[in-house]
Amino acid sequence: MGESVKLGQGTCPVCRSPKARYTLSGKGLCVITCNGCNFQGFARSERSDELLRDLIPKSAAPAADPAPGADPVPAPEPAPAAATPAAQPYPQPQPRKSFLSW
């Protein structure tokens, strides 16, 4: 098997873990692998590939290597983090009704 090309790292669409890796399949389409919940998601068309690539944070995309001899640009100081509201729990699914119950 060939080596996978890493596109970036981001949030898993299933468990919201930051451990999801985005790579390319042999056909050049996006694949999501989450080490948090063992989820694997595969793009099977150009449209689904675009949607999966949109989930990759722009800051997590691999940066281009600087030109040889170029002066490194100092990183800007991070802005103070804003207070985030507490995470809301996911709504519980309603029990299914049997199609035979009247």
mmCIF file of C-alpha atoms in Angstrom:
data_model
loop_
_atom_site.group_PDB
_atom_site.id
_atom_site.type_symbol
_atom_site.label_atom_id
_atom_site.label_comp_id
_atom_site.label_asym_id
_atom_site.label_seq_id
_atom_site.Cartn_x
_atom_site.Cartn_y
_atom_site.Cartn_z
ATOM 1 C CA MET A 1 0.000 0.000 0.000
ATOM 2 C CA GLY A 2 1.137 3.537 -0.710
ATOM 3 C CA GLU A 3 1.565 6.259 1.809
ATOM 4 C CA SER A 4 -1.444 8.420 2.533
ATOM 5 C CA VAL A 5 -1.213 12.147 1.867
ATOM 6 C CA LYS A 6 -2.250 14.119 4.945
ATOM 7 C CA LEU A 7 -4.557 17.062 4.229
ATOM 8 C CA GLY A 8 -4.864 18.254 7.802
ATOM 9 C CA GLN A 9 -6.331 17.590 11.212
ATOM 10 C CA GLY A 10 -9.667 18.806 12.498
ATOM 11 C CA THR A 11 -12.862 18.040 14.332
ATOM 12 C CA CYS A 12 -14.654 14.734 13.877
ATOM 13 C CA PRO A 13 -18.193 15.270 12.502
ATOM 14 C CA VAL A 14 -19.480 12.372 14.647
ATOM 15 C CA CYS A 15 -17.977 12.801 18.133
ATOM 16 C CA ARG A 16 -16.583 16.380 17.841
ATOM 17 C CA SER A 17 -13.152 15.140 18.929
ATOM 18 C CA PRO A 18 -10.183 17.173 17.649
ATOM 19 C CA LYS A 19 -8.422 13.898 16.771
ATOM 20 C CA ALA A 20 -9.794 13.515 13.217
ATOM 21 C CA ARG A 21 -7.229 13.175 10.426
ATOM 22 C CA TYR A 22 -8.066 14.151 6.863
ATOM 23 C CA THR A 23 -6.123 12.278 4.173
ATOM 24 C CA LEU A 24 -6.404 11.435 0.477
ATOM 25 C CA SER A 25 -7.587 8.074 -0.807
ATOM 26 C CA GLY A 26 -5.959 6.272 -3.719
ATOM 27 C CA LYS A 27 -8.447 7.984 -6.044
ATOM 28 C CA GLY A 28 -7.545 11.437 -4.705
ATOM 29 C CA LEU A 29 -10.723 11.889 -2.640
ATOM 30 C CA CYS A 30 -10.879 12.961 1.003
ATOM 31 C CA VAL A 31 -10.978 10.385 3.831
ATOM 32 C CA ILE A 32 -11.724 11.161 7.502
ATOM 33 C CA THR A 33 -10.303 8.905 10.222
ATOM 34 C CA CYS A 34 -11.086 9.708 13.866
ATOM 35 C CA ASN A 35 -8.957 8.146 16.588
ATOM 36 C CA GLY A 36 -11.445 9.304 19.232
ATOM 37 C CA CYS A 37 -14.468 7.260 18.096
ATOM 38 C CA ASN A 38 -12.892 5.038 15.359
ATOM 39 C CA PHE A 39 -15.047 6.669 12.667
ATOM 40 C CA GLN A 40 -13.987 6.461 9.032
ATOM 41 C CA GLY A 41 -15.693 8.556 6.373
ATOM 42 C CA PHE A 42 -15.016 8.393 2.655
ATOM 43 C CA ALA A 43 -15.879 10.804 -0.130
ATOM 44 C CA ARG A 44 -17.308 8.987 -3.138
ATOM 45 C CA SER A 45 -17.905 11.921 -5.466
ATOM 46 C CA GLU A 46 -16.471 15.338 -6.192
ATOM 47 C CA ARG A 47 -19.331 17.018 -4.285
ATOM 48 C CA SER A 48 -18.835 14.949 -1.125
ATOM 49 C CA ASP A 49 -15.080 15.549 -1.440
ATOM 50 C CA GLU A 50 -15.702 19.320 -1.426
ATOM 51 C CA LEU A 51 -17.950 19.039 1.640
ATOM 52 C CA LEU A 52 -15.419 16.955 3.572
ATOM 53 C CA ARG A 53 -12.576 19.324 2.698
ATOM 54 C CA ASP A 54 -14.689 22.231 3.992
ATOM 55 C CA LEU A 55 -14.588 20.574 7.436
ATOM 56 C CA ILE A 56 -10.810 20.967 7.603
ATOM 57 C CA PRO A 57 -9.918 24.157 9.490
ATOM 58 C CA LYS A 58 -7.961 26.526 7.285
ATOM 59 C CA SER A 59 -5.269 26.868 9.953
ATOM 60 C CA ALA A 60 -4.797 23.067 10.007
ATOM 61 C CA ALA A 61 -4.030 22.877 6.289
ATOM 62 C CA PRO A 62 -0.380 22.106 5.610
ATOM 63 C CA ALA A 63 1.555 25.314 5.013
ATOM 64 C CA ALA A 64 3.900 25.720 2.088
ATOM 65 C CA ASP A 65 7.583 25.452 2.890
ATOM 66 C CA PRO A 66 9.345 28.832 2.910
ATOM 67 C CA ALA A 67 11.806 29.574 0.132
ATOM 68 C CA PRO A 68 15.437 28.802 0.995
ATOM 69 C CA GLY A 69 17.158 31.803 2.536
ATOM 70 C CA ALA A 70 13.890 33.592 3.330
ATOM 71 C CA ASP A 71 13.667 35.321 6.681
ATOM 72 C CA PRO A 72 11.135 33.633 8.974
ATOM 73 C CA VAL A 73 8.155 35.826 9.810
ATOM 74 C CA PRO A 74 7.460 36.011 13.561
ATOM 75 C CA ALA A 75 4.111 34.568 14.543
ATOM 76 C CA PRO A 76 1.528 37.112 15.720
ATOM 77 C CA GLU A 77 0.605 37.047 19.371
ATOM 78 C CA PRO A 78 -2.589 35.073 19.984
ATOM 79 C CA ALA A 79 -5.691 37.086 20.803
ATOM 80 C CA PRO A 80 -7.224 36.510 24.239
ATOM 81 C CA ALA A 81 -9.739 33.701 24.133
ATOM 82 C CA ALA A 82 -13.360 34.763 24.364
ATOM 83 C CA ALA A 83 -15.549 33.048 26.914
ATOM 84 C CA THR A 84 -17.431 30.240 25.224
ATOM 85 C CA PRO A 85 -20.866 29.169 26.383
ATOM 86 C CA ALA A 86 -21.181 25.763 27.997
ATOM 87 C CA ALA A 87 -21.712 22.939 25.524
ATOM 88 C CA GLN A 88 -25.302 21.867 25.228
ATOM 89 C CA PRO A 89 -25.936 18.118 25.418
ATOM 90 C CA TYR A 90 -27.224 16.445 22.291
ATOM 91 C CA PRO A 91 -30.993 15.932 22.272
ATOM 92 C CA GLN A 92 -32.021 12.411 23.167
ATOM 93 C CA PRO A 93 -33.744 10.483 20.367
ATOM 94 C CA GLN A 94 -37.428 9.844 20.815
ATOM 95 C CA PRO A 95 -38.455 6.189 21.172
ATOM 96 C CA ARG A 96 -39.733 4.735 17.948
ATOM 97 C CA LYS A 97 -43.393 3.978 17.592
ATOM 98 C CA SER A 98 -44.272 0.664 16.103
ATOM 99 C CA PHE A 99 -46.067 0.938 12.788
ATOM 100 C CA LEU A 100 -48.493 -1.697 14.116
ATOM 101 C CA SER A 101 -49.637 0.380 17.103
ATOM 102 C CA TRP A 102 -52.915 2.169 16.462
#
